[in-house]
Coordinates of C-alpha atoms and ligand atoms in Angstrom, one line a residue:
Chain L
M1 CA -16.6 6.7 -20.1
G2 CA -19.1 8.3 -18.0
E3 CA -17.5 6.9 -14.8
V4 CA -14.3 8.2 -15.7
A5 CA -15.5 11.8 -16.2
H6 CA -17.3 11.5 -12.9
L7 CA -14.2 10.2 -11.2
I8 CA -11.9 13.0 -12.6
N9 CA -14.4 15.5 -11.4
G10 CA -14.4 13.9 -7.9
L11 CA -10.4 14.0 -7.9
R12 CA -10.5 17.8 -8.6
K13 CA -12.8 18.2 -5.6
H14 CA -10.6 16.0 -3.4
D15 CA -13.6 13.5 -2.9
P16 CA -12.1 10.6 -1.0
R17 CA -14.3 8.1 -2.4
A18 CA -13.4 9.0 -6.0
I19 CA -9.8 8.9 -5.2
G20 CA -10.1 5.7 -3.7
R21 CA -12.0 4.4 -6.5
A22 CA -9.8 6.0 -9.1
I23 CA -6.6 4.3 -7.5
S24 CA -8.3 0.8 -7.6
I25 CA -9.0 1.4 -11.4
V26 CA -5.5 2.2 -12.0
E27 CA -4.2 -0.6 -9.7
D28 CA -6.2 -3.2 -11.6
S29 CA -5.0 -1.8 -14.9
G30 CA -7.6 -2.3 -17.6
E31 CA -9.1 -0.3 -20.2
S32 CA -10.4 2.3 -17.9
A33 CA -7.3 2.6 -16.3
E34 CA -5.9 3.7 -19.5
I35 CA -8.6 6.2 -20.2
L36 CA -8.5 7.6 -16.7
L37 CA -4.6 8.1 -16.6
S38 CA -4.7 9.9 -20.0
S39 CA -7.4 12.3 -18.9
L40 CA -5.3 13.4 -16.0
D41 CA -3.6 16.9 -15.7
E42 CA 0.2 16.5 -16.2
S43 CA 1.1 19.9 -14.6
L44 CA -0.1 18.7 -11.4
I45 CA 2.1 15.6 -11.6
E46 CA 5.3 17.8 -12.3
Q47 CA 4.9 19.9 -9.2
T48 CA 4.7 17.0 -6.7
L49 CA 7.6 15.8 -4.7
V50 CA 7.7 12.0 -4.6
L51 CA 9.6 10.7 -1.6
G52 CA 10.7 7.1 -1.5
I53 CA 11.2 5.6 2.0
T54 CA 12.8 1.9 1.8
G55 CA 14.6 -0.3 4.1
P56 CA 14.6 -3.6 5.8
P57 CA 11.5 -5.0 7.4
G58 CA 10.9 -3.8 11.0
A59 CA 13.5 -0.8 10.6
G60 CA 10.5 1.8 11.4
K61 CA 9.6 2.9 8.0
S62 CA 5.8 3.4 8.7
T63 CA 6.2 4.9 12.0
L64 CA 8.7 7.4 10.5
T65 CA 6.4 8.0 7.8
S66 CA 3.7 8.9 10.1
R67 CA 6.0 11.4 11.8
I68 CA 7.0 13.0 8.5
I69 CA 3.3 13.3 7.7
S70 CA 2.6 15.2 10.9
H71 CA 5.5 17.5 10.1
L72 CA 4.3 18.2 6.6
R73 CA 0.9 18.7 7.8
K74 CA 1.9 21.5 10.0
Q75 CA 3.1 23.3 6.8
G76 CA -0.3 22.7 5.5
I77 CA 0.8 20.2 2.8
R78 CA -1.6 17.9 1.6
L79 CA -0.1 14.5 0.9
G80 CA -0.5 11.1 -0.3
V81 CA 1.2 7.8 1.0
I82 CA 1.4 4.6 -1.0
A83 CA 2.4 1.7 1.5
I84 CA 3.4 -1.3 -0.4
D85 CA 3.6 -4.8 1.2
P86 CA 4.5 -8.1 -0.3
S87 CA 1.9 -10.8 -1.6
S88 CA 1.9 -14.3 -0.4
P89 CA 3.3 -16.4 -3.2
I90 CA 1.0 -19.1 -2.3
S91 CA -2.4 -17.6 -2.1
G92 CA -1.7 -14.2 -3.9
G93 CA -3.4 -12.5 -0.8
A94 CA -1.8 -10.0 1.5
I95 CA -2.0 -8.5 4.8
L96 CA -1.5 -4.9 4.6
G97 CA -0.5 -3.5 8.0
D98 CA 1.5 -0.3 7.4
R99 CA -1.5 1.8 8.2
I100 CA -1.6 0.6 11.7
R101 CA 1.3 3.1 12.3
M102 CA -0.3 5.9 10.6
M103 CA -3.7 5.7 12.1
R104 CA -3.3 9.0 14.0
H105 CA -3.9 10.7 10.6
A106 CA -7.0 8.6 9.7
L107 CA -9.5 11.4 10.2
D108 CA -7.4 13.9 8.3
Q109 CA -8.8 14.5 5.0
D110 CA -5.6 15.9 3.7
V111 CA -3.6 12.6 4.2
V112 CA -4.5 10.2 1.5
V113 CA -3.1 6.7 2.5
R114 CA -3.3 3.8 0.1
S115 CA -2.0 0.3 1.0
M116 CA -1.0 -1.8 -2.0
A117 CA 0.1 -5.3 -2.3
A118 CA 3.0 -6.1 -4.6
R119 CA 0.9 -8.7 -6.4
G120 CA 4.0 -10.7 -7.4
R121 CA 4.0 -8.8 -10.8
L122 CA 6.8 -9.6 -13.0
G123 CA 7.7 -5.9 -13.3
G124 CA 4.3 -4.2 -13.4
L125 CA 4.5 -2.9 -10.0
C126 CA 6.3 0.1 -11.2
S127 CA 3.7 0.9 -13.7
A128 CA 0.8 0.4 -11.1
A129 CA 2.6 2.6 -8.5
G130 CA 3.3 5.1 -11.0
G131 CA -0.4 5.3 -11.9
V132 CA -1.4 5.7 -8.1
V133 CA 1.1 8.6 -7.9
R134 CA -0.5 10.3 -10.8
V135 CA -4.0 9.9 -9.3
M136 CA -2.9 11.2 -6.0
A137 CA -1.2 14.2 -7.6
N138 CA -4.5 14.9 -9.4
G139 CA -6.4 14.5 -6.0
G140 CA -4.5 17.5 -4.8
C141 CA -1.6 15.8 -2.9
S142 CA 1.6 17.9 -3.5
T143 CA 3.8 15.4 -1.7
I144 CA 3.7 11.7 -2.1
I145 CA 5.5 9.1 0.1
I146 CA 6.1 5.6 -1.2
E147 CA 6.8 3.1 1.5
T148 CA 8.4 -0.3 0.5
V149 CA 10.5 -3.0 2.0
G150 CA 13.9 -2.7 0.3
V151 CA 15.1 -6.1 -0.3
G152 CA 14.1 -7.6 -3.8
Q153 CA 14.8 -6.1 -7.1
S154 CA 11.1 -5.1 -7.9
E155 CA 11.0 -3.1 -4.7
M156 CA 14.2 -1.4 -5.7
D157 CA 12.7 -0.5 -9.0
I158 CA 10.0 1.2 -7.3
V159 CA 12.4 3.4 -5.6
R160 CA 13.3 4.8 -9.2
L161 CA 9.8 6.3 -9.2
A162 CA 11.0 8.7 -6.5
D163 CA 12.5 12.0 -6.8
I164 CA 14.3 11.4 -3.5
T165 CA 14.9 8.2 -1.7
A166 CA 15.7 7.6 1.9
M167 CA 17.0 4.3 3.2
V168 CA 15.9 3.6 6.8
L169 CA 18.0 1.5 8.7
A170 CA 18.0 0.3 12.5
P171 CA 20.4 -1.3 14.9
G172 CA 19.8 -4.9 15.8
L173 CA 18.6 -6.0 12.2
G174 CA 22.3 -7.3 11.6
D175 CA 22.6 -9.6 8.7
D176 CA 20.0 -7.7 6.6
I177 CA 22.0 -4.6 6.7
Q178 CA 25.2 -6.3 5.9
A179 CA 23.7 -8.0 2.9
M180 CA 22.3 -4.5 1.7
K181 CA 25.4 -2.5 2.2
A182 CA 26.7 -3.0 -1.2
G183 CA 23.6 -1.6 -3.1
L184 CA 22.6 0.9 -0.5
L185 CA 24.3 3.9 -1.5
E186 CA 23.3 3.3 -5.3
V187 CA 19.8 3.9 -4.5
A188 CA 19.8 6.1 -1.4
D189 CA 19.9 10.0 -1.4
L190 CA 20.1 10.0 2.3
L191 CA 20.3 7.4 5.0
V192 CA 18.3 7.3 8.2
V193 CA 19.6 5.4 11.3
N194 CA 16.1 5.0 13.1
K195 CA 15.8 3.6 16.6
A196 CA 18.6 5.9 17.7
D197 CA 17.3 5.2 21.3
R198 CA 18.5 1.6 21.0
P199 CA 22.1 0.3 21.6
G200 CA 24.2 0.0 18.7
A201 CA 22.6 2.9 16.8
E202 CA 25.5 5.3 17.0
M203 CA 27.8 2.5 16.0
L204 CA 25.7 1.9 13.0
A205 CA 25.5 5.6 12.1
M206 CA 29.3 5.9 12.2
D207 CA 29.8 2.8 10.2
M208 CA 27.6 4.2 7.5
E209 CA 29.4 7.6 7.7
A210 CA 32.8 6.0 7.2
M211 CA 31.5 4.1 4.2
I212 CA 30.4 7.3 2.7
R213 CA 33.6 9.0 3.3
N214 CA 35.6 6.1 1.7
R215 CA 33.6 6.2 -1.3
K216 CA 35.3 9.4 -2.6
S217 CA 32.2 10.8 -4.3
S218 CA 31.5 14.4 -5.2
H219 CA 28.2 14.6 -3.4
E220 CA 27.9 13.4 0.2
T221 CA 24.9 11.3 1.4
P222 CA 23.8 12.7 4.8
V223 CA 23.2 10.2 7.6
C224 CA 20.1 11.4 9.9
R225 CA 19.5 9.9 13.2
T226 CA 15.9 9.4 14.4
V227 CA 13.7 8.0 16.9
A228 CA 10.5 7.7 15.0
T229 CA 8.4 6.5 18.1
E230 CA 9.1 9.8 19.7
G231 CA 9.7 12.1 16.8
T232 CA 13.2 12.8 17.6
G233 CA 15.3 14.0 14.6
V234 CA 12.2 14.1 12.2
S235 CA 12.5 18.0 11.6
D236 CA 16.3 17.6 10.6
L237 CA 15.4 14.8 8.3
V238 CA 12.7 16.8 6.7
A239 CA 15.0 19.7 6.3
A240 CA 17.6 17.4 4.8
I241 CA 15.2 16.2 2.4
G242 CA 14.1 19.8 1.4
S243 CA 17.7 20.9 0.8
I244 CA 18.5 17.7 -1.5
D245 CA 15.2 18.6 -3.3
Q246 CA 16.4 22.2 -3.9
Q247 CA 19.7 21.1 -5.0
H248 CA 18.3 18.5 -7.5
R249 CA 16.0 21.1 -9.1
A250 CA 18.8 23.7 -9.5
S251 CA 21.2 21.1 -11.0
G252 CA 18.8 19.4 -13.3
E253 CA 19.0 16.1 -11.4
H254 CA 15.2 16.3 -10.7
Q255 CA 14.4 16.6 -14.2
Y256 CA 16.7 13.8 -15.2
R257 CA 15.2 11.5 -12.8
R258 CA 11.8 12.2 -13.9
K259 CA 12.8 11.5 -17.5
K260 CA 14.6 8.3 -16.4
S261 CA 11.4 7.2 -14.4
F262 CA 9.1 8.0 -17.1
Q263 CA 11.2 5.8 -19.6
L264 CA 11.2 3.1 -16.9
E265 CA 7.6 3.1 -16.8
V266 CA 6.9 3.2 -20.4
I267 CA 9.2 0.1 -20.8
D268 CA 7.4 -1.6 -17.8
R269 CA 4.1 -1.1 -19.7
A270 CA 5.4 -2.0 -23.0
L271 CA 6.7 -5.4 -21.6
E272 CA 3.2 -5.8 -20.1
I273 CA 1.7 -5.4 -23.5
I274 CA 4.2 -7.7 -25.3
R275 CA 4.3 -10.5 -22.6
P276 CA 0.9 -12.3 -23.9
E277 CA 2.2 -11.7 -27.5
L278 CA 5.4 -13.5 -26.6
F279 CA 3.6 -16.4 -25.4
S280 CA 1.3 -16.8 -28.4
T281 CA 4.1 -16.5 -30.8
L282 CA 6.0 -18.9 -28.9
K283 CA 3.2 -21.4 -29.3
N284 CA 3.5 -21.0 -33.0
L285 CA 7.0 -21.7 -32.9
D286 CA 6.4 -24.9 -31.4
G287 CA 7.8 -28.0 -33.0
K288 CA 10.7 -25.9 -34.4
H289 CA 12.2 -25.6 -30.9
E290 CA 15.9 -25.3 -30.6
L291 CA 17.8 -26.3 -27.6
D292 CA 19.3 -23.0 -26.9
P293 CA 16.9 -20.7 -25.0
G294 CA 18.9 -17.7 -25.9
R295 CA 18.7 -18.3 -29.6
T296 CA 15.0 -19.1 -29.5
A297 CA 14.4 -15.8 -27.6
R298 CA 16.2 -14.0 -30.3
R299 CA 14.2 -15.6 -33.1
L300 CA 10.9 -15.0 -31.0
V301 CA 11.6 -11.4 -30.9
K302 CA 12.5 -11.2 -34.5
M303 CA 9.2 -13.1 -35.5
L304 CA 7.3 -10.4 -33.3
L305 CA 8.9 -7.4 -34.7
L306 CA 8.1 -8.7 -38.4
K307 CA 4.5 -9.1 -37.6
Chain B
M1 CA -10.2 -23.0 0.0
T2 CA -13.1 -21.7 -1.8
E3 CA -13.3 -21.1 -5.6
K4 CA -11.1 -18.1 -6.6
S5 CA -12.5 -15.6 -9.0
S6 CA -9.8 -13.6 -11.1
K7 CA -10.5 -10.3 -9.4
R8 CA -8.5 -9.8 -6.3
Y9 CA -10.7 -8.4 -3.6
R10 CA -9.4 -5.8 -0.9
V11 CA -11.2 -5.8 2.3
L12 CA -10.6 -4.3 6.0
V13 CA -10.4 -6.0 9.2
G14 CA -10.8 -3.7 12.3
K15 CA -11.6 -3.6 15.9
P16 CA -13.6 -0.7 17.1
G17 CA -13.4 0.6 20.7
L18 CA -11.2 -0.2 23.4
D19 CA -11.4 -4.1 23.3
G20 CA -7.7 -5.4 23.2
H21 CA -8.6 -8.9 22.1
D22 CA -7.0 -9.3 18.8
R23 CA -6.4 -13.0 18.3
G24 CA -9.6 -13.5 16.5
A25 CA -9.3 -10.4 14.1
K26 CA -5.6 -11.6 13.2
F27 CA -6.8 -15.2 12.8
I28 CA -9.6 -13.8 10.4
A29 CA -7.2 -11.5 8.6
R30 CA -4.8 -14.3 8.0
A31 CA -7.5 -16.8 6.9
L32 CA -8.6 -14.2 4.4
R33 CA -5.1 -13.6 3.1
D34 CA -4.7 -17.4 2.7
D35 CA -7.8 -17.5 0.6
G36 CA -6.5 -14.7 -1.8
F37 CA -8.0 -11.6 -0.2
E38 CA -5.8 -8.4 0.2
V39 CA -6.5 -7.4 3.9
V40 CA -6.0 -4.0 5.2
Y41 CA -5.6 -4.6 9.0
T42 CA -6.0 -1.5 11.1
G43 CA -5.1 -2.8 14.4
I44 CA -6.8 -2.4 17.9
R45 CA -8.6 0.6 19.5
R46 CA -9.9 2.4 16.5
T47 CA -12.9 4.7 16.6
P48 CA -15.7 3.8 14.2
E49 CA -15.0 6.9 12.2
E50 CA -11.4 6.0 11.8
I51 CA -12.3 2.5 10.4
A52 CA -14.9 3.9 8.0
A53 CA -12.5 6.7 6.7
A54 CA -9.9 4.1 6.3
A55 CA -12.3 1.9 4.3
V56 CA -13.0 4.7 2.0
Q57 CA -9.5 5.5 1.3
E58 CA -8.6 2.0 0.7
D59 CA -11.6 1.3 -1.5
V60 CA -12.3 -2.1 0.0
S61 CA -15.2 -4.2 -1.0
A62 CA -16.1 -5.4 2.5
I63 CA -15.3 -4.5 6.2
G64 CA -14.9 -7.3 9.1
L65 CA -15.3 -6.0 12.6
S66 CA -14.3 -8.1 15.5
S67 CA -15.4 -7.5 19.2
L68 CA -15.1 -9.7 22.2
S69 CA -15.7 -7.4 25.1
G70 CA -19.3 -6.5 24.6
G71 CA -18.8 -3.3 22.7
H72 CA -20.5 -4.5 19.6
V73 CA -24.0 -3.4 20.5
R74 CA -22.9 0.3 20.2
L75 CA -19.8 0.0 18.0
F76 CA -20.8 -2.2 15.0
P77 CA -23.8 0.1 14.2
A78 CA -21.6 3.0 14.7
V79 CA -19.4 2.0 11.9
V80 CA -22.5 1.6 9.7
E81 CA -23.3 5.2 10.7
A82 CA -19.9 6.5 10.0
L83 CA -20.0 4.9 6.4
K84 CA -23.2 6.8 5.8
K85 CA -21.4 10.1 6.8
F86 CA -18.8 9.4 4.1
H87 CA -21.5 8.3 1.7
A88 CA -20.2 4.8 1.6
E89 CA -23.0 2.8 3.3
D90 CA -23.0 0.5 0.3
I91 CA -19.8 -1.1 1.5
P92 CA -21.0 -4.4 3.4
V93 CA -20.1 -5.0 7.0
I94 CA -19.6 -8.3 8.7
G95 CA -19.1 -8.7 12.4
G96 CA -17.6 -11.5 14.6
G97 CA -16.6 -12.3 18.1
V98 CA -18.1 -13.1 21.4
I99 CA -21.6 -11.9 20.8
P100 CA -24.8 -13.3 22.5
D101 CA -27.7 -14.6 20.6
E102 CA -30.1 -11.9 21.5
D103 CA -27.8 -9.2 19.9
V104 CA -27.6 -10.8 16.5
V105 CA -31.1 -9.7 15.4
A106 CA -30.5 -6.1 16.5
L107 CA -27.1 -6.0 14.8
K108 CA -28.6 -7.3 11.6
K109 CA -31.2 -4.8 11.8
A110 CA -28.6 -2.1 12.2
G111 CA -27.2 -3.2 9.0
I112 CA -24.4 -5.7 9.8
I113 CA -25.1 -8.4 7.2
E114 CA -23.6 -11.5 9.0
I115 CA -22.4 -12.2 12.5
F116 CA -19.9 -15.0 13.1
R117 CA -19.2 -16.5 16.6
P118 CA -16.6 -18.7 18.1
G119 CA -16.9 -22.1 16.5
T120 CA -18.2 -21.1 13.0
P121 CA -16.5 -23.1 10.3
L122 CA -13.9 -21.0 8.5
K123 CA -15.3 -22.0 5.0
K124 CA -18.6 -20.2 6.0
I125 CA -16.9 -17.0 6.9
L126 CA -14.8 -17.0 3.7
A127 CA -17.8 -17.6 1.6
A128 CA -19.7 -14.8 3.3
F129 CA -16.7 -12.4 2.5
H130 CA -16.6 -13.8 -1.1
Q131 CA -20.3 -13.2 -1.5
A132 CA -20.2 -9.7 0.0
C133 CA -17.5 -8.7 -2.1
E134 CA -19.1 -10.0 -5.3
S135 CA -22.4 -8.3 -4.6
Y136 CA -20.7 -5.0 -3.8
H137 CA -19.0 -5.1 -7.1
H138 CA -22.1 -6.1 -8.9
K139 CA -23.7 -3.1 -7.5
A140 CA -20.9 -0.6 -8.0
F141 CA -19.9 -1.5 -11.5
R142 CA -23.2 -2.2 -13.2
Ligands
LIG1 C1 -7.4 -15.2 25.1 C2 -8.3 -14.2 26.0 C3 -7.8 -12.9 26.5 C4 -6.3 -12.5 26.3 C5 -6.4 -11.8 24.9 C6 -5.2 -12.0 24.1 C7 -5.3 -11.4 22.7 N1 -4.2 -10.7 22.5 O1 -6.2 -11.5 22.0 C8 -6.0 -11.7 27.4 C9 -5.6 -12.4 28.7 C10 -5.1 -10.4 27.2 C11 -7.5 -11.4 27.8 C12 -7.9 -10.2 28.5 C13 -9.0 -9.8 28.9 N2 -10.2 -10.5 28.7 CO1 -10.2 -12.0 27.7 N3 -10.5 -13.8 26.9 C14 -9.6 -14.5 26.2 C15 -10.5 -15.8 25.7 C16 -10.2 -17.0 26.8 C17 -10.2 -16.3 24.3 C18 -10.3 -15.2 23.2 C19 -9.6 -15.8 22.0 O2 -8.4 -15.3 21.7 N4 -10.1 -16.7 21.2 C20 -9.4 -17.3 20.2 C21 -9.8 -16.4 18.9 C22 -9.3 -17.1 17.6 O3 -11.4 -16.6 18.8 P1 -12.3 -15.5 18.6 O4 -11.7 -14.1 19.0 O5 -13.6 -15.6 19.4 O6 -12.6 -15.4 17.2 C23 -13.3 -16.4 16.4 C24 -14.7 -15.9 16.4 O7 -15.2 -15.1 17.5 C25 -14.9 -15.3 15.0 N5 -14.4 -13.9 14.9 C26 -13.8 -13.0 15.8 N6 -13.7 -11.9 15.2 C27 -14.3 -11.8 14.1 C28 -14.4 -10.8 13.1 C29 -14.8 -11.1 11.8 C30 -15.0 -10.1 10.8 C31 -15.4 -12.5 11.7 C32 -16.0 -12.8 10.4 C33 -15.3 -13.4 12.6 C34 -14.7 -13.1 13.9 O8 -14.0 -16.0 14.3 C35 -12.8 -16.4 15.1 C36 -12.5 -17.8 14.6 O9 -13.5 -18.6 14.8 C37 -12.0 -15.3 25.9 C38 -13.0 -16.4 26.3 C39 -13.5 -17.0 25.0 N7 -13.7 -18.3 25.0 O10 -13.8 -16.4 24.0 C40 -11.9 -14.2 26.9 C41 -13.0 -13.1 27.1 C42 -13.1 -12.6 25.6 N8 -12.2 -12.0 27.9 C43 -13.0 -11.6 28.6 C44 -12.6 -10.6 29.5 C45 -13.6 -10.0 30.5 C46 -11.3 -10.0 29.4 C47 -10.7 -8.9 30.4 C48 -11.5 -7.5 30.7 C49 -10.4 -9.5 31.8 C50 -9.9 -8.5 33.0 N9 -10.9 -8.3 33.7 O11 -8.7 -8.1 32.8 C51 -9.3 -8.4 29.7 C52 -9.5 -7.4 28.8 C53 -8.5 -7.3 27.7 C54 -8.8 -6.1 26.8 N10 -7.7 -5.0 26.8 O12 -9.6 -5.8 26.1 C55 -14.4 -11.9 28.5 C56 -15.3 -11.0 27.8 C57 -16.7 -10.8 28.4 C58 -17.7 -10.1 27.5 N11 -17.8 -10.2 26.3 O13 -18.3 -9.3 28.2 C59 -14.2 -13.3 27.9 C60 -15.4 -13.8 26.9 C61 -14.0 -14.5 28.9 C62 -15.3 -14.5 29.8 N12 -16.2 -15.5 29.4 O14 -15.6 -13.8 30.6 N13 -8.5 -12.1 27.4
LIG2 N1 12.8 1.8 20.0 C1 12.3 2.2 18.9 N2 11.2 1.5 18.2 C2 10.9 1.9 17.1 C3 11.2 2.9 16.5 N3 10.6 3.2 15.3 C4 9.8 2.2 15.3 N4 10.0 1.5 16.3 C5 9.2 0.1 16.4 O1 9.7 -0.8 15.5 C6 8.5 -1.6 15.1 C7 8.4 -1.7 13.6 O2 8.0 -0.4 13.2 P1 7.3 -0.1 11.7 O3 7.2 1.3 11.5 O4 6.0 -1.0 11.5 O5 8.5 -0.6 10.8 P2 8.5 -0.9 9.1 O6 9.8 -0.7 8.7 O7 7.4 -0.1 8.7 O8 8.0 -2.4 9.0 P3 7.6 -3.2 7.7 O9 6.5 -2.3 7.0 O10 7.0 -4.4 8.6 O11 8.9 -3.6 7.1 C8 7.3 -1.2 15.8 O12 7.0 -1.9 16.9 C9 7.6 0.3 16.1 O13 7.0 0.7 17.4 C10 12.3 4.0 17.1 O14 12.7 4.9 16.9 N5 12.6 3.3 18.4
LIG3 MG1 5.7 -0.7 7.4

């Protein structure tokens, strides 16, 4: 209890150590995590803009994030970055390397960068990252960027934490992009064709624009071209993000998404709570096994609800 | 592989100064990952202050520094000093690389808890990281 109060006080003062420690507590999700999260100021969370940056490996997400940071810093915005990398399925360890591309901000106290391993959580990642967003918001970050590789389902789920999601693509990543195209427009509010200095970039951008036109949707998804290594196109990108944010807040889309993401996080956390219960109840069911897993599952849930 | 505890430790591996030899640092980072650590790797050519600031934000339980070009005499202690500036001198620092015998004593005196040179068995290095992380947590979360 004493420690949490101390950390909350530290968050208020933007103390880097307190922020780092508080994030670890939330990441490890234990009893203190719950106490900590329930002591946070909700109004600060409501005011933040959460921006998701996703896309295939190597597209330039971290480099671009670093450029967006520079841009927002010039406007005096204090911001947080959550950079998520996969965990090794064998050892459970991870190498978290996104920060390398953001080191130019290392000494800027108003840029709070936190690397996070996906930890192969079954779900769960959403609730952990959601908690980190809350801590950063209480540590004074008014914009929070979440960088994650957009390939697996859990990564896509994370994107739902964001108010606005940018999908970063690049030429030369070929098959990856082909495979992603189908689900691409479902999650992205805007597309970024990065590495515009490379051959094939304009083709890719035009390809994407054609796809958007064919979709016959009421709202159009902008396609931005950037060279993250040089900063080209970043101010247009930031402007596009700002205008989408304004639209979403005016139309109620922003509020709707926040509600959805809140629900998602609650379900995620509820599943975490139930999972061990399910296992222990299933053990009690032993001997009375049915061959059909579906039917067993329904019986299991019924038993749990009756408890 | 060494014995695993349930806690997943976060560590930072960095290279202070202009030394570009990064094979050893990457080798150590991968070895730590394969032993279950979450390793924040900050790349080559960082200042001691940048490394210390990153360690604080990432709330790591130990820092590993690598140097092969002779800069360790000044740069390793400078990281310890930078940690003090950020009120984070309790984070243990371990060093490694091409480091002559006569420097080891001075570095340890300056607060680097262990120095590992080429040819050290990996097991020994991993054990040192485990021990450093455990003792850090013991102190931090009494
Ligand atoms: C490969 C190599 C290079 C490669 C580097 C490639 C790369 N990306 O890393 C290249 C060709 C680029 C290179 C260049 C130079 N090199 Co060179 N290089 C070497 C060499 C032959 C091997 C280093 C290596 O990769 N070893 C393999 C790795 C896995 O081992 P390691 O790094 O030692 O790591 C082990 C341990 O030291 C320890 N360890 C290392 N770091 C850490 C960190 C932690 C936390 C822990 C716990 C342990 C640990 O664990 C590792 C595993 O056991 C060494 C000689 C030698 N035998 O060490 C010279 C050597 C390091 N290079 C040297 C020099 C002088 C240079 C140049 C200046 C040469 C020049 N005049 O241009 C340049 C400078 C480059 C730069 N920008 O800094 C000298 C340094 C002398 C000194 N200390 O004063 C050495 C010692 C050669 C010599 N005897 O003169 N080099
Ligand atoms: N030519 C060119 N290279 C770029 C550009 N943006 C990034 N790169 C390079 O692409 C490589 C990958 O960049 P990152 O920013 O690490 O990409 P990422 O998407 O974050 O990668 P992961 O996190 O590993 O998925 C680096 O070598 C960058 O320097 C660009 O606009 N043009
Ligand atoms: Mg990245």
